[in-house]
Structure formats: C-alpha cells, structure tokens
Short mmCIF file of C-alpha atoms (C1' of nucleotides) in Angstrom, two decimals:
data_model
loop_
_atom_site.label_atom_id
_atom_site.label_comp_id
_atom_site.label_asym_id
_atom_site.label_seq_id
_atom_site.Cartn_x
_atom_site.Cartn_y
_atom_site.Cartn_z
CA UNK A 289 144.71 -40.62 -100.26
CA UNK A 290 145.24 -37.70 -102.59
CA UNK A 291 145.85 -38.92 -106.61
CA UNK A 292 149.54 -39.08 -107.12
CA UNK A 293 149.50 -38.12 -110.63
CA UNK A 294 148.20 -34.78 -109.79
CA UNK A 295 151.40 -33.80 -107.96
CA UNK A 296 152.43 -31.16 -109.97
CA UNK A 297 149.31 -29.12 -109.19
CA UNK A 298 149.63 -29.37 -105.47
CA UNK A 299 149.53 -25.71 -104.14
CA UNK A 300 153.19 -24.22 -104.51
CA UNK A 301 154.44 -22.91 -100.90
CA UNK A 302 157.50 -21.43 -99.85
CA UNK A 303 158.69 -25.05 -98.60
CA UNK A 304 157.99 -26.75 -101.60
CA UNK A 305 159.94 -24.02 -103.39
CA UNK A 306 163.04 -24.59 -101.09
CA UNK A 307 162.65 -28.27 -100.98
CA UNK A 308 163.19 -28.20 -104.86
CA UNK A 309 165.68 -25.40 -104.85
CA UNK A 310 167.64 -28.11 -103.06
CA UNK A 311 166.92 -31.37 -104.90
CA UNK A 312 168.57 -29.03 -107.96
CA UNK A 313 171.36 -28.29 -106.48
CA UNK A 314 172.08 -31.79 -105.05
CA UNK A 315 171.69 -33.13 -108.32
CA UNK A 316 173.27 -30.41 -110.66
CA UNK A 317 174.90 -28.05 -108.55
CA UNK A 318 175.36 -24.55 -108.42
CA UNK A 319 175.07 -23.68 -112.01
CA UNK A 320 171.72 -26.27 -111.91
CA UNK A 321 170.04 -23.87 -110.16
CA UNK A 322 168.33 -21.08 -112.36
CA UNK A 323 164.67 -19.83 -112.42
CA UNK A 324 164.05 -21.17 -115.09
CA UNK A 325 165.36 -24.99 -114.15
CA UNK A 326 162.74 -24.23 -111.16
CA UNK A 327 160.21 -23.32 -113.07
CA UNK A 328 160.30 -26.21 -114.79
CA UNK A 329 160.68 -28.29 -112.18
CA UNK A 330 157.78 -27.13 -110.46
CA UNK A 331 155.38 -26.60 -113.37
CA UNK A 332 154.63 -23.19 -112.94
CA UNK A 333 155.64 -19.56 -113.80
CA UNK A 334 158.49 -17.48 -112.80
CA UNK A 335 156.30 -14.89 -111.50
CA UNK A 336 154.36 -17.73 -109.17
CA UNK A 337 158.11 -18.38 -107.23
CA UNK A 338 158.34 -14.43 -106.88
CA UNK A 339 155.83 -14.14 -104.92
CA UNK A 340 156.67 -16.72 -102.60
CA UNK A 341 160.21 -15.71 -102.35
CA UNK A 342 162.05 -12.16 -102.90
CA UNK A 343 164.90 -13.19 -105.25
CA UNK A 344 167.58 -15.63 -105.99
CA UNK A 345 169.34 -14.33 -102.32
CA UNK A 346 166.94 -15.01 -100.45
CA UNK A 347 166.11 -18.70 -101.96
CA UNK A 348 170.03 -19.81 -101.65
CA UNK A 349 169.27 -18.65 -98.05
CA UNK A 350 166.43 -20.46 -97.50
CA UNK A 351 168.16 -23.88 -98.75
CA UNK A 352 171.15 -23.14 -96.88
CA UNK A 353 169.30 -22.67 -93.91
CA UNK A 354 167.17 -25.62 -93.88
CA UNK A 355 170.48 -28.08 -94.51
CA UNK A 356 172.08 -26.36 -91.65
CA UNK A 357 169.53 -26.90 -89.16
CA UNK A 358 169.39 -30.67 -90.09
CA UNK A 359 172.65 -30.52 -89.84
CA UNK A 360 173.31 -28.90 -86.52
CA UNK A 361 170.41 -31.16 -84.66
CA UNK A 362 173.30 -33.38 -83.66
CA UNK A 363 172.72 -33.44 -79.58
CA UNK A 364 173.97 -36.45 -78.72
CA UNK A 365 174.43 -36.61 -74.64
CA UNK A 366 178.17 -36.26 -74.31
CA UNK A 367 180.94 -34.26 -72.55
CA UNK A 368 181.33 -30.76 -73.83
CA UNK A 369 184.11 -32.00 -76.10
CA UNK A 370 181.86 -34.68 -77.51
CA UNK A 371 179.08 -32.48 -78.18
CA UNK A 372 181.37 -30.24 -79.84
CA UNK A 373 182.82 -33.01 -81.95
CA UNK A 374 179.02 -33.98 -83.10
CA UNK A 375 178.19 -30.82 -84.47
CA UNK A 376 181.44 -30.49 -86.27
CA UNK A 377 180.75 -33.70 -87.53
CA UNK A 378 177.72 -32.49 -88.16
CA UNK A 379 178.43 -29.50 -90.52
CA UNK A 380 180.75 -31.97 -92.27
CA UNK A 381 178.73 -34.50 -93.38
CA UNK A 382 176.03 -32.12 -94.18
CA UNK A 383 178.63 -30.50 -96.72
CA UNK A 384 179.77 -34.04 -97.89
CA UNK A 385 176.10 -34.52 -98.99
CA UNK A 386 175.51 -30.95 -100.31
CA UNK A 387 179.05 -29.91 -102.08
CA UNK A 388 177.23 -26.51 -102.86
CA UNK A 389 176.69 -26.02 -99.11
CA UNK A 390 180.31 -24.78 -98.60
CA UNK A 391 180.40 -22.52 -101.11
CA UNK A 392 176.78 -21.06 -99.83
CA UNK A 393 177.96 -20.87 -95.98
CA UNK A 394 181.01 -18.81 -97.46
CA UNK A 395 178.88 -16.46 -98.75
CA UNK A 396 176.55 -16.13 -95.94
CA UNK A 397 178.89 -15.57 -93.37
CA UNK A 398 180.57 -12.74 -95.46
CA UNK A 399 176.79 -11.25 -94.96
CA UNK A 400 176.17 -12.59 -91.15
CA UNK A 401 173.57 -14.46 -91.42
CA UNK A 402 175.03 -17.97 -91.08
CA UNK A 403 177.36 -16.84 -87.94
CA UNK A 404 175.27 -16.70 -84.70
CA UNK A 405 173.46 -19.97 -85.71
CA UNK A 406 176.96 -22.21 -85.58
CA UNK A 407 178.34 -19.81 -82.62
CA UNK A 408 175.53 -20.75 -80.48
CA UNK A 409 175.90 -24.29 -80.60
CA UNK A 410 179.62 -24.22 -79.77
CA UNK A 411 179.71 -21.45 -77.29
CA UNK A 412 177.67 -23.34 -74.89
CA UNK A 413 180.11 -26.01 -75.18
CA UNK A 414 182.70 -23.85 -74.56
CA UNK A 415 181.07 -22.39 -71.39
CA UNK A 416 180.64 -25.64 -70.46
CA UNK A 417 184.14 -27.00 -70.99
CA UNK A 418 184.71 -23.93 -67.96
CA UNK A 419 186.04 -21.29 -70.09
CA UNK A 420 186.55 -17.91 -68.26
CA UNK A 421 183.61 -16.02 -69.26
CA UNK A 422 186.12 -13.29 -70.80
CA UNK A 423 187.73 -16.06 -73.27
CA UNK A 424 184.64 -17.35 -74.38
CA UNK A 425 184.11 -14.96 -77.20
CA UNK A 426 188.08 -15.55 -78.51
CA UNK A 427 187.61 -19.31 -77.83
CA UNK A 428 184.36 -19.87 -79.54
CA UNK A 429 185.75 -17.97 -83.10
CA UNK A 430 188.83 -19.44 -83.08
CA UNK A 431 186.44 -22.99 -83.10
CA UNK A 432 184.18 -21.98 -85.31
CA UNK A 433 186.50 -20.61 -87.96
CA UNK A 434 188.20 -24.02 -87.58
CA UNK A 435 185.27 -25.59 -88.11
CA UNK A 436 184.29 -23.46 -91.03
CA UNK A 437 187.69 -23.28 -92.99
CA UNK A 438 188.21 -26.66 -92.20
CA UNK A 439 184.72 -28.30 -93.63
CA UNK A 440 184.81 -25.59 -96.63
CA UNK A 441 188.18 -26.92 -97.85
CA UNK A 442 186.90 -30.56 -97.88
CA UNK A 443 184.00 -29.36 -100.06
CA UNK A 444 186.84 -29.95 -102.71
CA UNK A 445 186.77 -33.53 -101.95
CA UNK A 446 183.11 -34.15 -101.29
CA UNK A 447 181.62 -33.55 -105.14
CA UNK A 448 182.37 -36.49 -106.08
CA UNK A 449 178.83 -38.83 -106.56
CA UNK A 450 180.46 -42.14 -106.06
CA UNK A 451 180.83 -42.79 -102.49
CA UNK A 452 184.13 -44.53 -101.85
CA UNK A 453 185.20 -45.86 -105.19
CA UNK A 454 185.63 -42.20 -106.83
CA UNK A 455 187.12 -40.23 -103.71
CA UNK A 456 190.18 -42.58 -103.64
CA UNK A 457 190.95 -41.68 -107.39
CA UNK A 458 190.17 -38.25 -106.79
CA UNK A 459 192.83 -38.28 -103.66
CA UNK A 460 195.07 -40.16 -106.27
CA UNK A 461 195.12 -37.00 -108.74
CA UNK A 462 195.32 -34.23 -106.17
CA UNK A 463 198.15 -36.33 -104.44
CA UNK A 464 199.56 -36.44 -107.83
CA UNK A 465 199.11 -32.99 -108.86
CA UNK A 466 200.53 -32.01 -105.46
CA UNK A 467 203.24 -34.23 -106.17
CA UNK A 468 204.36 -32.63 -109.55
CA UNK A 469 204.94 -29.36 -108.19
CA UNK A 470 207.84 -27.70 -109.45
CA UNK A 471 210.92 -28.56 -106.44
CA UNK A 472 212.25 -25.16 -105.96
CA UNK A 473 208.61 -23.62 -104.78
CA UNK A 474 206.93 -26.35 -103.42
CA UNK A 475 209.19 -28.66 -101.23
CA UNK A 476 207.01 -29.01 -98.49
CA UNK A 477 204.18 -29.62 -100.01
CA UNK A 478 205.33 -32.48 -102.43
CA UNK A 479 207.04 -34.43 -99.13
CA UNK A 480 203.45 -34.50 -97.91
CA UNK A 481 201.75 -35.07 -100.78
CA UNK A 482 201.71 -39.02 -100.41
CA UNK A 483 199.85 -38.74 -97.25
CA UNK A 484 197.21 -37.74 -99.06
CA UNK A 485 196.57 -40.86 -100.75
CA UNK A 486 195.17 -43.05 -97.79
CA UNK A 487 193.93 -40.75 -95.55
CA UNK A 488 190.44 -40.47 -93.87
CA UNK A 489 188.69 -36.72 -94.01
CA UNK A 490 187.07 -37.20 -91.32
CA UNK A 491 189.54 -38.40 -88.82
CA UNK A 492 191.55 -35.46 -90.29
CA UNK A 493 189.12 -33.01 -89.56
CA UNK A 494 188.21 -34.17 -85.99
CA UNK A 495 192.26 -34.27 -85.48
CA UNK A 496 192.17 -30.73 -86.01
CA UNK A 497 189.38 -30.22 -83.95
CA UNK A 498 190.93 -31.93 -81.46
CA UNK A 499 194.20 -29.89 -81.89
CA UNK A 500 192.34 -26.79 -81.09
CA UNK A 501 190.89 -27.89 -77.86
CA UNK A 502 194.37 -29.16 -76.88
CA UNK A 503 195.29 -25.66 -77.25
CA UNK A 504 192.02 -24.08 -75.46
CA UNK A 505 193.03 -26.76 -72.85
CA UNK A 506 196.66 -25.61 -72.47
CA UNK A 507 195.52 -21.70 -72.57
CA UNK A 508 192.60 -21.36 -70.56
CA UNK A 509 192.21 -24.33 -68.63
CA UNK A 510 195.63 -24.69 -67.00
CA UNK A 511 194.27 -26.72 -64.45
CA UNK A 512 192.20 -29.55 -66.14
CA UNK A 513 193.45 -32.97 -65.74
CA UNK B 1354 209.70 9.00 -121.74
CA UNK B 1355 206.23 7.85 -123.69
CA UNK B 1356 202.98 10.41 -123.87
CA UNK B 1357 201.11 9.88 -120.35
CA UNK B 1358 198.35 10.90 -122.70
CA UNK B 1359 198.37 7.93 -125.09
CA UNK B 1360 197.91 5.60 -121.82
CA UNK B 1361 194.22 3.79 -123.29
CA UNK B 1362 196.86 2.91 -126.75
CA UNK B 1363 199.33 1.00 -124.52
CA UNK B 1364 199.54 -1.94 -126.11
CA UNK B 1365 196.49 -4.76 -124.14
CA UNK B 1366 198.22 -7.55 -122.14
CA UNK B 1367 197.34 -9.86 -120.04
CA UNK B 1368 198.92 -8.08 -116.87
CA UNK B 1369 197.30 -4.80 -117.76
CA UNK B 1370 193.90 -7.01 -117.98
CA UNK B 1371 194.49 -8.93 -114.33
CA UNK B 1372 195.34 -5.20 -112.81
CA UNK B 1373 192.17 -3.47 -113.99
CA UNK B 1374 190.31 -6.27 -113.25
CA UNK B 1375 191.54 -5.82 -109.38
CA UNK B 1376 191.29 -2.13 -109.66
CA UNK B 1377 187.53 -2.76 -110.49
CA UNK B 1378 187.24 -5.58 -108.34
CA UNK B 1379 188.51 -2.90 -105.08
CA UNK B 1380 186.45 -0.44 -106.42
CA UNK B 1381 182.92 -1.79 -107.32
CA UNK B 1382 183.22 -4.99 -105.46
CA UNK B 1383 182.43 -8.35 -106.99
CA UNK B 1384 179.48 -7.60 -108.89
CA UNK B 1385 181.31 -4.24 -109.99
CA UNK B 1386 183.38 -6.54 -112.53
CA UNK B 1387 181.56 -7.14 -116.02
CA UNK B 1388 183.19 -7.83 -119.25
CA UNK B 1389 181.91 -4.98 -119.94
CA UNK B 1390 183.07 -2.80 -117.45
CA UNK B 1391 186.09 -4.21 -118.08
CA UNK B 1392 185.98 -2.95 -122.19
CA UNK B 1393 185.13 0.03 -121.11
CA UNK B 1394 188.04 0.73 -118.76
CA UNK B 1395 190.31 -0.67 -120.90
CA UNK B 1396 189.11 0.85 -124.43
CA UNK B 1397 188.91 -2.25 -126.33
CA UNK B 1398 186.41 -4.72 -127.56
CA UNK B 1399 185.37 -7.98 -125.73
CA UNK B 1400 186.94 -10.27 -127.88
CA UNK B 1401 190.07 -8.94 -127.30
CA UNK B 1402 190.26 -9.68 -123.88
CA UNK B 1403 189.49 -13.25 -124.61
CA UNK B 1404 192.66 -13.00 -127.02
CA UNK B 1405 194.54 -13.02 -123.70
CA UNK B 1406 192.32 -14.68 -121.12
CA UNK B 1407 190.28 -18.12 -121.10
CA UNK B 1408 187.45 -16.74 -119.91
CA UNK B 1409 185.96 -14.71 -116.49
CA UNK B 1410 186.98 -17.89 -114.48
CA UNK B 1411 190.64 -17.58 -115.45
CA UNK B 1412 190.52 -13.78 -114.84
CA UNK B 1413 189.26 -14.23 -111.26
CA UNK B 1414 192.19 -16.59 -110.44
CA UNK B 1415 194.39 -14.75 -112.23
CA UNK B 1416 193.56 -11.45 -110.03
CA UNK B 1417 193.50 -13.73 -106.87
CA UNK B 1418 197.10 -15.45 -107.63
CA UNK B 1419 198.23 -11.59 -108.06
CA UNK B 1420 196.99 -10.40 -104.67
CA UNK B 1421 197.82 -13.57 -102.68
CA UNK B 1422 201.09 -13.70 -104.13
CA UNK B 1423 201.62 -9.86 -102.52
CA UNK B 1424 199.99 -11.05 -99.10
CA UNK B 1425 202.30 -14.23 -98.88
CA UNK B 1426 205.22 -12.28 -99.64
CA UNK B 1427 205.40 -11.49 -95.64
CA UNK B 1428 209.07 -12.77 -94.79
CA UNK B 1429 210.06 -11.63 -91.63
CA UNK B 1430 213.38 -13.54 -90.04
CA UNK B 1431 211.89 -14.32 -87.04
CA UNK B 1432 210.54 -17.87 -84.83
CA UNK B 1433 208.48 -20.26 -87.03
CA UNK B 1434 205.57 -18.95 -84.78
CA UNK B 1435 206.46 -15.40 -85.73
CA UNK B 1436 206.38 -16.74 -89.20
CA UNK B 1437 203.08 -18.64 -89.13
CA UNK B 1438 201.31 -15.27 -87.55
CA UNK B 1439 203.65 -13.37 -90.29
CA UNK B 1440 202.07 -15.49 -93.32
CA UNK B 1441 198.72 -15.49 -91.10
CA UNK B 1442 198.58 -11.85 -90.61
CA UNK B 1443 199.36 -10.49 -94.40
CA UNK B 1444 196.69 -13.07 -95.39
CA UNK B 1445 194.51 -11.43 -92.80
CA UNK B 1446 195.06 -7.78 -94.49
CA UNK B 1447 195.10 -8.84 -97.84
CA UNK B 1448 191.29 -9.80 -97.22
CA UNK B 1449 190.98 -6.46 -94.94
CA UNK B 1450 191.87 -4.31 -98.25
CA UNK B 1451 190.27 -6.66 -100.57
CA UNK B 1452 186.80 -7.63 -99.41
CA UNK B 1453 186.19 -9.89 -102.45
CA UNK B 1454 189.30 -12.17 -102.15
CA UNK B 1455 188.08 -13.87 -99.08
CA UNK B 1456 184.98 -15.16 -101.58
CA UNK B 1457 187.23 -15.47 -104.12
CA UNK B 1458 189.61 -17.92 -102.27
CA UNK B 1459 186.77 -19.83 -100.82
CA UNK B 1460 185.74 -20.22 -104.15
CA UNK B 1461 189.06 -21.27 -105.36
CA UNK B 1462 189.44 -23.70 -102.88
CA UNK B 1463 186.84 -25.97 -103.90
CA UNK B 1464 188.88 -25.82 -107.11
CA UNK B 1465 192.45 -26.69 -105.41
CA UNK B 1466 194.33 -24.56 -106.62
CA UNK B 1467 195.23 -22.24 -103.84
CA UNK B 1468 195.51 -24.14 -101.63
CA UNK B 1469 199.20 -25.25 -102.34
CA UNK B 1470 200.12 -21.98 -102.23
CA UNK B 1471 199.22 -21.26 -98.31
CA UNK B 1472 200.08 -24.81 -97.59
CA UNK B 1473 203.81 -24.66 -98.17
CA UNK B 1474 204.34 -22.14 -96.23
CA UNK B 1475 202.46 -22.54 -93.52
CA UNK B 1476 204.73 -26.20 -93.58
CA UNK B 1477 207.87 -25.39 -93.86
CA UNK B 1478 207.36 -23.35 -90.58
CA UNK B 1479 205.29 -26.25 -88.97
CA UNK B 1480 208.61 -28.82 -90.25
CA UNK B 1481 210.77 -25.95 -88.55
CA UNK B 1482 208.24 -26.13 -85.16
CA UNK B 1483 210.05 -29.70 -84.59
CA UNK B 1484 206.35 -31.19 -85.28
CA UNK B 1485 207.14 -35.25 -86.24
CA UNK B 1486 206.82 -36.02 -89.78
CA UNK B 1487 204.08 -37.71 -89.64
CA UNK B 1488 202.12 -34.89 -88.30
CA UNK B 1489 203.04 -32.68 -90.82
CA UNK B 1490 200.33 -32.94 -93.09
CA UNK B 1491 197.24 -33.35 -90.24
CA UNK B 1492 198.96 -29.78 -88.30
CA UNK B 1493 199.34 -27.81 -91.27
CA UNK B 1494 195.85 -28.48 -92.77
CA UNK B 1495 194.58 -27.62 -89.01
CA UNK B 1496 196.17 -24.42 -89.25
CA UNK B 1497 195.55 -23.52 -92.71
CA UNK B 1498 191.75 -23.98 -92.26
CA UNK B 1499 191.49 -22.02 -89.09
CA UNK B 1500 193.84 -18.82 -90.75
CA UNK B 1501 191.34 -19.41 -94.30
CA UNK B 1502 188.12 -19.67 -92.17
CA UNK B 1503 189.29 -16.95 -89.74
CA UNK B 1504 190.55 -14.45 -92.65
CA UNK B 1505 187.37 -15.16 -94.64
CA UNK B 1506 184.76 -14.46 -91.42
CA UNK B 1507 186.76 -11.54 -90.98
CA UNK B 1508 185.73 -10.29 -94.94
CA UNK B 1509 182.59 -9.35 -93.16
CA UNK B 1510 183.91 -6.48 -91.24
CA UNK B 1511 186.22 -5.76 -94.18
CA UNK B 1512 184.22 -4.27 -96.70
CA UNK B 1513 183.56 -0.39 -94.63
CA UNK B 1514 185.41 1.89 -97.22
CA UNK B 1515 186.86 4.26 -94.38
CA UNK B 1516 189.04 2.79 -92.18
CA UNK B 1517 188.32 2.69 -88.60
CA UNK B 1518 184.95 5.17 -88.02
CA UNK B 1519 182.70 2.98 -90.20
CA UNK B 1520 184.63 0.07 -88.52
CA UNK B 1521 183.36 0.97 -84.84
CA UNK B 1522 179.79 2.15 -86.27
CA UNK B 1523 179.77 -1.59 -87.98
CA UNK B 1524 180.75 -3.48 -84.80
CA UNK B 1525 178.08 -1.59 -82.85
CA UNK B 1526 175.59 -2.92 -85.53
CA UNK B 1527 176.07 -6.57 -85.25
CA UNK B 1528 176.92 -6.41 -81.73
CA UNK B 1529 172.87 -4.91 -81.58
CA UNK B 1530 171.59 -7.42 -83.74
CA UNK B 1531 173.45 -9.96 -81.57
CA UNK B 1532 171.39 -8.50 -78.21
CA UNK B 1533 168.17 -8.76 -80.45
CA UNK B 1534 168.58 -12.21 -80.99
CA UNK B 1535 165.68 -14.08 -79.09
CA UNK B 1536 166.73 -15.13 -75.81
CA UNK B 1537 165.18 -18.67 -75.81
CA UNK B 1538 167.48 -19.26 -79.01
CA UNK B 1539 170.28 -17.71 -78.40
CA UNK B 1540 171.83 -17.04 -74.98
CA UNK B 1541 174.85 -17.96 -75.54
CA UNK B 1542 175.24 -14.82 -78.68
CA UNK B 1543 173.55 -12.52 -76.55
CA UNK B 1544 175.73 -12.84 -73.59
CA UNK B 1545 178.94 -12.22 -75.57
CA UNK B 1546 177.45 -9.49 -77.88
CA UNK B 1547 178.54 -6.97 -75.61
CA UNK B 1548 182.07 -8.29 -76.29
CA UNK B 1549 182.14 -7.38 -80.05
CA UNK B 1550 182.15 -3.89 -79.81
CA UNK B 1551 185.35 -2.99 -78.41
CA UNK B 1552 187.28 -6.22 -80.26
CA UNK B 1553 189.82 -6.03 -82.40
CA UNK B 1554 189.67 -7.82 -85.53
CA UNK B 1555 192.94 -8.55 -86.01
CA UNK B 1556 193.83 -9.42 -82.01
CA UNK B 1557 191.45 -12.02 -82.17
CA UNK B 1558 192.75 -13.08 -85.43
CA UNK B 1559 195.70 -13.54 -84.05
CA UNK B 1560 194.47 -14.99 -79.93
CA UNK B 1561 193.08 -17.94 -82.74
CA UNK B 1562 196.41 -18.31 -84.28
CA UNK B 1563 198.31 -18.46 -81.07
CA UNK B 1564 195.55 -21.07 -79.63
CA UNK B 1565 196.02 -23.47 -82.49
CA UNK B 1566 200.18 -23.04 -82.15
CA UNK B 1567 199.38 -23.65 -78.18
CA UNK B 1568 197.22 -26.98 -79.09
CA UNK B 1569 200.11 -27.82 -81.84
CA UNK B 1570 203.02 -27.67 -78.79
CA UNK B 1571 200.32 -29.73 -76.15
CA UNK B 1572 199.98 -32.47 -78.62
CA UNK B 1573 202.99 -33.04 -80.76
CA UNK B 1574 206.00 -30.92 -78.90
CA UNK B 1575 205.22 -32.51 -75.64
CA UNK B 1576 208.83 -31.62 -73.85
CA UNK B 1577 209.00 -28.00 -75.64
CA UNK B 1578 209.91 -25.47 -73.02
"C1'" DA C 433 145.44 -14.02 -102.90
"C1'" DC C 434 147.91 -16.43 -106.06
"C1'" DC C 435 149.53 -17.71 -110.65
"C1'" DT C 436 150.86 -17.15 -115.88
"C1'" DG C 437 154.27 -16.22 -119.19
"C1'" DA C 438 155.91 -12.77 -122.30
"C1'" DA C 439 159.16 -9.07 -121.98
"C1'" DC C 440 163.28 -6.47 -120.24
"C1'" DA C 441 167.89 -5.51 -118.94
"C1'" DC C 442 172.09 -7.56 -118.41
"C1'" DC C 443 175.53 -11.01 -118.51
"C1'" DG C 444 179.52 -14.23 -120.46
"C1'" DT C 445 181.06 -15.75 -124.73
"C1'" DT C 446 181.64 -16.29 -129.83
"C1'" DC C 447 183.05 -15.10 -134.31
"C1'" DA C 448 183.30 -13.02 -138.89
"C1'" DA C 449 185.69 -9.26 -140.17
"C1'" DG C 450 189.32 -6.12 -139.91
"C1'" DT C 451 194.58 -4.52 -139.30
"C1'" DA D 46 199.24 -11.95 -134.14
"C1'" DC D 47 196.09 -9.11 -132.25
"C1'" DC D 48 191.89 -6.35 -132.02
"C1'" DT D 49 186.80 -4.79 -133.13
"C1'" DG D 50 182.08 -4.96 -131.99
"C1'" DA D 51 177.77 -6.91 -133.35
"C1'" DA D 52 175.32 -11.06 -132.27
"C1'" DC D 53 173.92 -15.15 -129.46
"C1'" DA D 54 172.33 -17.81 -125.69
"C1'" DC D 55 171.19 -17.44 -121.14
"C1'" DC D 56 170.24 -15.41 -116.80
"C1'" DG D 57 167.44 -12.86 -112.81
"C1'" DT D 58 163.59 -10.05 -112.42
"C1'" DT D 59 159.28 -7.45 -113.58
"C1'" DC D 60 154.59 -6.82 -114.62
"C1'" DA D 61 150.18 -6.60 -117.06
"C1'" DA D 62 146.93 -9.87 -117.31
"C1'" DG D 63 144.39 -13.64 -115.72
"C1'" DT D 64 141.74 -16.71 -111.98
#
DNA sequence: ACCTGAACACCGTTCAAGT
DNA sequence: ACCTGAACACCGTTCAAGT
C-alpha cells in the first residue's frame, strides 16, 4: 500500500489535473478556479499543469467533458421515451451537482464541441420512437435545445449547497421578487409567480420534456396509439 | 446644431457608455470589450466610467437589457402562435446579429434576471392559447427554454461576419466534421450530417417552435380544432 | 520527459487629486 | 457632481533553468 502522506508527490497526469480542476469548481465555483488555486492545490508549478494541458480552454473542456459522460451513462432498458427521459434526467442532475456545468455547456456549444455528444444519445431515441428519417434532424434539435435551455435555466436554482432546506427559501425570494414586479409590465408573470413556491424542478422539467414529445407525437407520428 | 467635431466632449453618460460598450461588443466580440478599450473609445479615464456604472457586471446587463429590449419589441397583431414565433423569431435574430448575447443571456440567466423579461411575454400569449391556468407556468417555462436553448445553439452559426457566403462555407464545415465522427460512436450524427448543409437556421428554429405549440395543443387544448 | 517558479502582459477596480 | 489617470491586486501564460 503506497504511504498516504506522500500524496502530494504522486506523479501529476492530465487526470489528476482535471479531477482537481473539478473538485475547485464544485467547491468554489467558477471564479475558484484560477492557476494559481490549482497550483496550490496540487503542489506544484504553473509551468508543470502547462505541459499537461494547453490552457485554461482546454482544462474547462476537459472537466466539462468528464461530468458529461458520467452524466449521459444513463441506459436504463426502457421505451424510447424512457430512455430519452433518463438522459434528460441525466444532464439535470449532473448540473444540479455541478452549478458551473451550465454555464460551461453554454459555452461549449457556442464552439461545437458539446453538440454531437448529447445529439447522439437522443437521436437514436428518436429513430427509434419511428421518426421519418427526414424529421429526425428537426426532431432531435428541437429536443436537445429543450433539454439544454431547459437544464441551463435551472442552474439558477441548483447553487444552492443545502439540499432541500435552502432551495425552498431560495424559491421563496425568486417567487417574491417575481411577485413585486411592477403591474403594468409584468402581469403575467406575477399571476404565476406563486406557483413557484411549491413546485418540483424536476417534474417541471420532465413535463416539458414530455410536452415536446406530445408534439413530435402529434407531428410526425400521426398514427401512434 | 452642435460641432459634429466636438463628438469625444459630449458630455459621458451612462447611455453613451452601454452603446459603445455594444458597438465594441459587435465589433471585437466578447473578449474585444476591456475597460480599457472602452477609455479609449470613449476619451476618458477609467474611473469615470465607474462614476456611472457598478462595475463590468452591470455594464454587460446593461448592454444585454438594451438589445433584448429591441428584439422583444416584435409586436405583430396576429394569432398567439404568430406571436410566440413573433417574440421567438426577433429573439432568434437578435442573437444572429449579436453573437455574444446568446452567452450573455445564458449567463444572465443563472442570475434571474432575464428571465422575467421573455417570460411575460411568451405568457400572456400562452394565457391567450386557452392553456388552463394551472398550466400556465409548466407551458411557458417549456417554451421559453426550448426558444433560449434553441436561439443560443444557434449563436454558433451566428458569429460569420458576412452574411450568407461564410454561412454556407460554415455549414459545410461542421456538416464534415459531423461525417468524420467515428462511426462506432456516432452513427446516429453521421447519418444526419448530410442534412446540415442545406438547413436553414432559422426554419428549423422555427419547425422547433411549431413542435412545442403542436405538443402544447395535444396536451392541454385537447378539443382545439 | 517532466517540473519549478519568477517574470510578463493584461485585466477589473480603486482612489487621491483635480475641475 | 463629475472626471483624470496612476496604482493595486490578480489573472492566464511563458520560459529559462533545473532534474
């Protein structure tokens, strides 16, 4: 059994790199993350991460590409609508447990990186559901930027550490906020603005996921049951 | 009328500020946008921009309040569909002609304080569909995260300077990195690469719209014509 | 081949000093 | 009340030097 204490001189590697570019940002988010919190962190020199790892782009990469692939490892043995379900469910509680991982997948699909990896995944599902093959492209963006928008706007309710006891406060304020609105601008949103208070995220989301197969359903399966 | 020449002496406010901070923003993109560049263009000193604005946060909503509120501005007297793709649509070229507000909302998101914005009128047209008032809030968040997701996937295409040549040249790109992908992967991508050549953005955009509004009717209009 | 750590260029922000 | 601009703290990145 290798010494414990002698941790910090274990040989650095890309993974170990990534593993702890992600343990900073769990714990102290976005702005947590500097080279010089890293360095630290790892005992070791600026210049040592360098040469593992091209620049700060490529690192927030890395991390955000070794959460997503935990995250979209969902295969669970369902219909095509359950399968498609799981890995929304998926991306979603991976950005419940890494707030920063919204903000990241923004940025990465605005460079393409990010893209075919959550496409895949749902297109199959979407040939499977028996999609014409000339919808499928259509179909499968119309889920994924569901999917995407959807589970990026939650990120605003998934910072908070506290489990349960701080996201009903938090839903408290925003519901509050939402409810002080000034009249003339914002009647809608103030008449909703108490269903805030008790409602589940996650049922939400999956309601809207839901909502858009109803509507692939309607449109390109006019004969399904 | 006052000296066009005398234009850097106009007096500094916090308009003037917000609009060369877009102008730069179009320009040079997000990393084009510096307190400095900022003096510069302006002819002042740092601190005086600080006289008028918190700080670069601030500025960054400030310039994405003044563009959304443009985009949102849409207002056609048609359907509440024609509406929702209305609202949808100028969101969708607000993004087209400025690359860095589909980051920038993202961004603000997580914050909550766009959100509102898009959200009331995205409602009022969903109160208008006949939707039952207890589905208000779950259908409009459905649709608002598909448009937001949508809009900001589309930011990837949007940042060719000329219009449509760089446009097709860009499409071909991805479409060949799609077809590169490795086939043991990603079969799915590769057999709707072909596909994203000849696509138009903003059809698409809009196929995703009309999917959601056609999964809106299945579920909660259920005798609509 | 891999690591060290001082140095560089650049950024957002502050603040004493001016008008 | 509003503006100036030098100064500060901090960041990502480089690189000569070590092993």
């Amino acid at each position: 059994m290798a010494p414990r204490t002698r941790r910090r001189t274990e040989a650095l590697s890309r993974e170990r790199i990534v593993e702890a570019a992600v343990e900073l940002l769990d714990t102290s988010g976005e702005t947590g993350l500097t080279f010089r919190t890293l360095t630290e962190r790892l005992a070791t020199g600026a210049g040592a991460i360098y040469w593992h790892v091209a620049n700060k782009d490529e690192l927030l990469a890395a991390a955000t590409d070794g959460v997503l692939t935990t995250a979209l490892r969902a295969g669970s043995p369902g219909s095509p609508r359950d399968e498609i379900r799981a890995v929304a469910l998926g991306l979603f509680d991976a950005i419940d447990h890494h707030p920063w991982l919204a903000t990241q997948l923004a940025l990465q699909l605005a460079r393409g990186s990010v893209t075919p990896r959550i496409f895949e995944v749902i297109g199959r599902q979407v040939r499977e559901l028996g999609v014409p093959k000339g919808q499928w492209f259509t179909t499968t963006s119309a889920l994924v930027s569901y999917i995407l928008g959807a589970a990026g706007q939650n990120a605003t309710n998934a910072r908070s550490a506290v489990p349960h006891a701080n996201r009903d406060e938090f839903l408290n304020a925003v519901s509050s906020a939402w409810e002080d609105l000034d009249p003339e601008e914002y009647p809608f949103t103030r008449a909703v603005a108490a269903e805030l208070r008790g409602h589940d995220d996650r049922e939400q989301f999956l309601a809207g996921v839901d909502l858009v197969l109803a509507g692939i359903t309607a449109v390109h399966l006019p004969r399904a049951e």
